[in-house]
Coordinates of C-alpha atoms in Angstrom, one line a residue:
X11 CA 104.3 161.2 79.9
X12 CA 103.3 164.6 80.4
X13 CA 106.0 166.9 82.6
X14 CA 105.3 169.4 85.1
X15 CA 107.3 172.5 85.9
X16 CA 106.8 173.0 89.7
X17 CA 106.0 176.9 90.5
X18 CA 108.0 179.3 91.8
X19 CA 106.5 179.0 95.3
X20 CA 106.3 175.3 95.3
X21 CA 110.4 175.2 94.8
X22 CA 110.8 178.5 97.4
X23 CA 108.9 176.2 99.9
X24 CA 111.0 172.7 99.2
X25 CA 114.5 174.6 99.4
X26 CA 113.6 176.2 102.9
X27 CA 113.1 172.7 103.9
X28 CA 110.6 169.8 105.1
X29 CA 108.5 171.8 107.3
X30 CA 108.0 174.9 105.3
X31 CA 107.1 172.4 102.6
X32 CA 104.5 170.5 104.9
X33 CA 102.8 173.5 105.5
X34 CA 101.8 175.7 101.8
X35 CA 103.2 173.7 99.5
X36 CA 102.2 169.6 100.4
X37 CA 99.9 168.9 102.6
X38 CA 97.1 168.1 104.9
X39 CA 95.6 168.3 101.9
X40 CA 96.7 168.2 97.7
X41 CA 94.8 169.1 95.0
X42 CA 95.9 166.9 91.6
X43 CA 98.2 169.2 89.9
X44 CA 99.9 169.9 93.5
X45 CA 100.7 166.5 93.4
X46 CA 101.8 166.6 89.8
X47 CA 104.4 169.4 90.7
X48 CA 105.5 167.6 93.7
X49 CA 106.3 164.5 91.7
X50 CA 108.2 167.0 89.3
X51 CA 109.9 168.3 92.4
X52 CA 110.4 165.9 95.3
X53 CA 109.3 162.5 94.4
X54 CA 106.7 162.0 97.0
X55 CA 105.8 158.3 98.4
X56 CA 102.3 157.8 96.7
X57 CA 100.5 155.3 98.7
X58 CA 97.3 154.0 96.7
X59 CA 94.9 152.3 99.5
X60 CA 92.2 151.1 97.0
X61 CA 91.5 147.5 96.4
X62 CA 89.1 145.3 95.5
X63 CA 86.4 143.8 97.1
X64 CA 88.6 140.4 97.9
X65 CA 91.3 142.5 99.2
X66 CA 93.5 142.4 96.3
X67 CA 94.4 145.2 94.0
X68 CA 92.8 144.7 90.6
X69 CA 91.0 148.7 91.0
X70 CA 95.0 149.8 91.2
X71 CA 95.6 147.8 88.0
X72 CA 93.0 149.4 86.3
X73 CA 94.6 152.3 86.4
X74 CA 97.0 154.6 89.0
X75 CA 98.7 157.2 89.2
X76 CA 102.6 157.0 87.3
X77 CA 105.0 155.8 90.5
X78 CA 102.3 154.5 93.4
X79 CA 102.9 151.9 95.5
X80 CA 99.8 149.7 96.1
X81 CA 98.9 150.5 99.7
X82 CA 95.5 148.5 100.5
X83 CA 93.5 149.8 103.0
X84 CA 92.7 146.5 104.7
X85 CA 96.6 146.7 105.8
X86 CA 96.0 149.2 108.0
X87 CA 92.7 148.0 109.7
X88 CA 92.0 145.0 112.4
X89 CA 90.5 141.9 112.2
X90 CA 86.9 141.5 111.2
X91 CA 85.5 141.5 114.2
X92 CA 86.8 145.0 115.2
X93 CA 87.9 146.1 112.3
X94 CA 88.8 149.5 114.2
X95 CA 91.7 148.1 116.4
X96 CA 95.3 149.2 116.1
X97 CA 97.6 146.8 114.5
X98 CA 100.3 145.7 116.8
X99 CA 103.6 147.9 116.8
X100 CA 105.4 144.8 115.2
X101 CA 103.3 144.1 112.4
X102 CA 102.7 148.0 111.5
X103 CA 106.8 148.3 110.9
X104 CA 106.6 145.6 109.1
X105 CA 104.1 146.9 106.8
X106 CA 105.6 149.9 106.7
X107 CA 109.0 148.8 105.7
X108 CA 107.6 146.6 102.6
X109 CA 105.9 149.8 101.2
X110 CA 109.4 152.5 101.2
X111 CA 107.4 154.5 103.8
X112 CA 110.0 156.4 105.7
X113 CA 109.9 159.1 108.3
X114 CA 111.2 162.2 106.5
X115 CA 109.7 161.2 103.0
X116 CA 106.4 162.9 101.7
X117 CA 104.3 161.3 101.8
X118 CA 101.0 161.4 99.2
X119 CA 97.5 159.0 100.1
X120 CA 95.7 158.4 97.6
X121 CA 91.6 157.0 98.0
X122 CA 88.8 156.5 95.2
X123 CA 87.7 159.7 95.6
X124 CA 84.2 158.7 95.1
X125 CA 82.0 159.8 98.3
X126 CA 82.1 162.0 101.3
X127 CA 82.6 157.7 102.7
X128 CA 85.7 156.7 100.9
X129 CA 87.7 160.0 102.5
X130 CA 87.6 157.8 105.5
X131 CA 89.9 155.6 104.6
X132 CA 92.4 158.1 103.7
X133 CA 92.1 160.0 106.7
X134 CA 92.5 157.0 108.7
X135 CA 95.6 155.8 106.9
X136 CA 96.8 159.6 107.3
X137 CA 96.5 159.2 111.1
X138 CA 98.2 155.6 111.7
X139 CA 101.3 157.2 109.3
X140 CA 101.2 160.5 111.9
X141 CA 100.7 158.7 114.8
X142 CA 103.9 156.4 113.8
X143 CA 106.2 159.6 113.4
X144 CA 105.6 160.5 109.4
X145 CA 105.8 163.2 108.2
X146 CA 105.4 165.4 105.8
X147 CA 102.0 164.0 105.2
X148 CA 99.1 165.1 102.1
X149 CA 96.1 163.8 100.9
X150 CA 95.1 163.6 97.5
X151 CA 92.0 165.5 97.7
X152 CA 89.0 164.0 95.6
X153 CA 91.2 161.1 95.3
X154 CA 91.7 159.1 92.0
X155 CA 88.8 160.4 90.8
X156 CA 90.1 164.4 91.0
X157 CA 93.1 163.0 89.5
X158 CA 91.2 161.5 86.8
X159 CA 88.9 163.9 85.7
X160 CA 92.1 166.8 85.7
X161 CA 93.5 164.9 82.4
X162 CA 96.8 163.6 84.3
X163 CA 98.8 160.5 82.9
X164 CA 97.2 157.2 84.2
X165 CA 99.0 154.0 84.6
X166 CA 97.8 150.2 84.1
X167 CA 99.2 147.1 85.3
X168 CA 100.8 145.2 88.3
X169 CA 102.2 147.7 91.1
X170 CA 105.9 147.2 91.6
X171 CA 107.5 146.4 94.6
X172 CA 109.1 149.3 96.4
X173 CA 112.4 149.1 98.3
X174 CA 112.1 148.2 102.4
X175 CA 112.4 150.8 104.1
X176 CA 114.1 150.4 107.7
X177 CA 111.2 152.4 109.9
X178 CA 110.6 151.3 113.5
X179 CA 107.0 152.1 114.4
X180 CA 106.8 153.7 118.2
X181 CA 103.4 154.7 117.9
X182 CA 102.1 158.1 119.6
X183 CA 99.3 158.1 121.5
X184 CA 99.3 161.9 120.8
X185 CA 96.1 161.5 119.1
X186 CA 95.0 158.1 120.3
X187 CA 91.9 157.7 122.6
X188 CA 91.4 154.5 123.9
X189 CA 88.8 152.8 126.0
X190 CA 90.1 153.4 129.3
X191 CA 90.1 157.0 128.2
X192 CA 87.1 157.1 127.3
X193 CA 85.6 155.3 130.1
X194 CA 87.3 158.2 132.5
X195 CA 85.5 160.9 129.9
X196 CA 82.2 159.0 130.9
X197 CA 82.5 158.6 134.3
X198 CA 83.2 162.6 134.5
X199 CA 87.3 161.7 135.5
X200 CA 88.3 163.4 132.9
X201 CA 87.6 166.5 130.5
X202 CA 86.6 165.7 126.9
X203 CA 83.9 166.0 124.4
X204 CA 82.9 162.6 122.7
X205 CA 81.6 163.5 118.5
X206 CA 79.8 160.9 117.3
X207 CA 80.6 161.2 113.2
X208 CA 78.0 158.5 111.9
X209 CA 75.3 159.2 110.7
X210 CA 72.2 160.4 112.7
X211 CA 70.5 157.4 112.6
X212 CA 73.3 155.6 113.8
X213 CA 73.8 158.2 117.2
X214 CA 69.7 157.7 118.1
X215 CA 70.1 153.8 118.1
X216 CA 68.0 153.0 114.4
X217 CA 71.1 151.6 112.7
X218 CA 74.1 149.6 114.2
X219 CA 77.8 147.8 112.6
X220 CA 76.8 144.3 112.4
X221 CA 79.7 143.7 114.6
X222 CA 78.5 145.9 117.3
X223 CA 77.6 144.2 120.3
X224 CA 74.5 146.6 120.6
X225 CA 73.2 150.3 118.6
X226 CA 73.1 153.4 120.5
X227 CA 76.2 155.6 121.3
X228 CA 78.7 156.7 123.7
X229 CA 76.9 158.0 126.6
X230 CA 77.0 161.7 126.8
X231 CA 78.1 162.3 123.2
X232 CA 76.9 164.1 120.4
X233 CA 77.4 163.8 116.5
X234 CA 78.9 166.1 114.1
X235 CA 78.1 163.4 110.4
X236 CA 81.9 163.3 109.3
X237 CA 80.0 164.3 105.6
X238 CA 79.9 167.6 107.2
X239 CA 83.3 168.4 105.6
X240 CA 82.4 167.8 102.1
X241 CA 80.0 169.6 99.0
X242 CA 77.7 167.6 97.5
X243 CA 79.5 167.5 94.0
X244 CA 81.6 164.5 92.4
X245 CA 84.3 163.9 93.3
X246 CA 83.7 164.9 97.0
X247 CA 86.0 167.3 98.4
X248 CA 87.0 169.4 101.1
X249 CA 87.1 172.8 100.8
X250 CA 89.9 173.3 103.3
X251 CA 89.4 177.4 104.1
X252 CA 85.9 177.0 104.9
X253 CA 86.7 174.4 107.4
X254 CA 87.8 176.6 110.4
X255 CA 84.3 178.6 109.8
X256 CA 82.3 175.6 110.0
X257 CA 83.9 174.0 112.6
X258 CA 83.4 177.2 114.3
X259 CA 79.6 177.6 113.8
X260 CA 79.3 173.8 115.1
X261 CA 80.9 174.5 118.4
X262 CA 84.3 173.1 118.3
X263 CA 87.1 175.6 119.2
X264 CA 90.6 175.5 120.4
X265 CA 90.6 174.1 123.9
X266 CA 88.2 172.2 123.6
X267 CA 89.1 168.3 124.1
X268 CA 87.7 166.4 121.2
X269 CA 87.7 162.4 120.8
X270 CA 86.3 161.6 117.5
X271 CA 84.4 158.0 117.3
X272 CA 81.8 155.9 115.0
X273 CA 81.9 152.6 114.7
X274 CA 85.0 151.4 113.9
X275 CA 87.5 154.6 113.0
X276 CA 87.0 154.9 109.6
X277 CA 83.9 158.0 109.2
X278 CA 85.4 159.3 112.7
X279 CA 88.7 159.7 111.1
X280 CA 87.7 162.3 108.7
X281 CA 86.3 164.3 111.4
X282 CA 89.6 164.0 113.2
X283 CA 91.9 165.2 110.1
X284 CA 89.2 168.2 109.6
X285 CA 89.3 168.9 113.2
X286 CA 93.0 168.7 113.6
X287 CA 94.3 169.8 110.6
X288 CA 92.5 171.5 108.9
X289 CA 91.1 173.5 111.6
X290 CA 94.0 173.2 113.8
X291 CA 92.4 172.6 116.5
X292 CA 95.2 171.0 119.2
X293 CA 94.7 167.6 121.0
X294 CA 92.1 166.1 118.8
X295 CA 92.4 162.4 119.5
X296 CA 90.5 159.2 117.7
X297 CA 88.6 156.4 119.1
X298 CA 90.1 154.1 116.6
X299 CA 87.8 150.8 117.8
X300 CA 84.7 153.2 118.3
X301 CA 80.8 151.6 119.3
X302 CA 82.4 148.1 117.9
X303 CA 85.5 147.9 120.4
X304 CA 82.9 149.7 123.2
X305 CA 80.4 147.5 123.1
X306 CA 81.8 144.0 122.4
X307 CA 83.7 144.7 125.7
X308 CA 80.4 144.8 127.5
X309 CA 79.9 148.6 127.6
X310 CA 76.5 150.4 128.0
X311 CA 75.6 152.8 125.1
X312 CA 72.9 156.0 125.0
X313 CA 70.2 156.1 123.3
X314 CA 69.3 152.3 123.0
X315 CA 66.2 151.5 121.6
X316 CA 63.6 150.4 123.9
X317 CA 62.4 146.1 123.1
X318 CA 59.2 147.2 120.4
X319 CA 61.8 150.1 118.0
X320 CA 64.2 147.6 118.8
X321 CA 62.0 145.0 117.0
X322 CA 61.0 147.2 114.4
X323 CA 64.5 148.2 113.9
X324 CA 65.0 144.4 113.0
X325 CA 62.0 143.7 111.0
X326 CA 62.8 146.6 109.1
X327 CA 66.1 145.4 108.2
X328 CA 67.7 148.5 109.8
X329 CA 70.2 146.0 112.1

């Protein structure tokens, strides 16, 4: 196996401690050879959240990166008819415990890698391990696929099984919206801006989640496509120092109160992590159930089609 030797500032940054490290050295974000020199230097938890289509983990056997724990994303997601819900405190810790995650340990999360799409996932999983008191924190930007194409060592075969941890999950709400919060940004009882990350077709009511309840979008919102964030290269990345600029030029400044949504957490999380921290904009929270969790609990969306689109929008296989 290839060895890294971690740079100068990389070791300058780990011996003045967890925070300096969190900042230049680890995270939000982690290019491939980053990650290379922090494996040399610290050991990071490497969480791989890919799976296959049952569930299982045959994409990880295929190939990973030397050390990661098999982390499917599916672990962190609700049931399949809102597959945005929080998992229950109890079941997160546990979870947590049978994959070594730990508060103080970085902590590395790694996606395919493949499309502005996949970064979801990651971002997602980046939020539930913030939001339970995690920390330092990085994603692997352009995912396997980054890590692939740089020429570092790839592994094959069966994941191991980490050590337990002993984390208790107390979840912050820091960052979480939910619906009652919403409902008060709606009803004008409370300040916030409601981003709609789908697509645009999604926010004007021409495509829906099958288990949405109804298409259209929050009422009063508007959408920033959470593939704003990314070139249009393989494998999609973030550029993280154009970030603030372009968050800038789309409106979204500090003070502003910023709840994130789409249809079930997963696109609406990338706009979050970009938002938050990347741009550093404070008191970004996520929807995490989004227009699935809204509207299967009877709630009135903008921008619903009227009955002959709606039709159309049917015929035409859009929902």
């Amino acid at each position: 196996m290839t060895r890294f030797a971690p740079s100068a500032a990389f070791v300058l940054a780990l011996l003045a401690g967890p925070a300096a490290l969190a900042a230049p050295g680890f995270g939000p974000l982690i290019d491939p050879q980053g990650l290379a020199e922090a494996q040399a230097a610290v050991a990071p938890l490497v969480l791989d959240i890919r799976s296959g289509p049952d569930g299982a983990a045959p994409v990880f056997e295929a190939g990973h990166i030397p050390g990661a724990v098999s982390a499917p994303y599916g672990l962190f997601r609700g049931p399949a008819d809102n597959p945005g819900a929080l998992i229950p405190e109890d079941r997160l810790t546990e979870v947590l415990r049978s994959l070594g995650v730990t508060r103080d340990r970085p902590t590395v999360i790694v996606h395919q890698g493949s499309d502005p799409s996949d970064f979801g996932a990651a971002a997602r999983v980046y939020w539930t391990l913030k939001s339970s008191g995690v920390s330092p924190l990085a994603i692997l930007n352009g995912g396997m696929t980054a890590w692939s194409a740089s020429g570092l060592p790839v592994e094959t075969g069966p994941a191991l099984r980490p050590a337990p941890s002993d984390i208790e999950v107390s979840f912050s709400h820091d960052w979480l919206a939910t619906t009652e919060d919403v409902e008060a940004i709606v009803a004008g009882d409370a300040p916030g801006d409601l981003i709609d990350a789908r697509p645009q077709s999604f926010w004007a009511g021409n495509a829906k989640h099958p288990a949405a309840a109804r298409p259209g979008t929050l009422p009063q919102s508007r959408y920033f496509t959470h593939s704003g964030w990314f070139g249009s290269d393989a494998p999609a990345l973030i550029k993280p120092d154009l970030v603030p600029d372009l968050a800038a030029a789309n409106g979204f400044a500090q003070g502003d109160r910023l709840v994130s949504f789409c249809n079930t957490g997963h696109w609406a999380a990338t706009n979050w992590f970009a938002l938050s921290e990347l741009a550093g904009i404070e008191g970004v929270r996520l929807y995490p159930e989004s227009m699935v969790g809204w509207t299967r609990s009877g709630h009135e969306t903008a921008n619903l089609p009227g009955p002959l689109r709606n039709l159309w929008n049917r015929v035409t296989g859009r929902y």
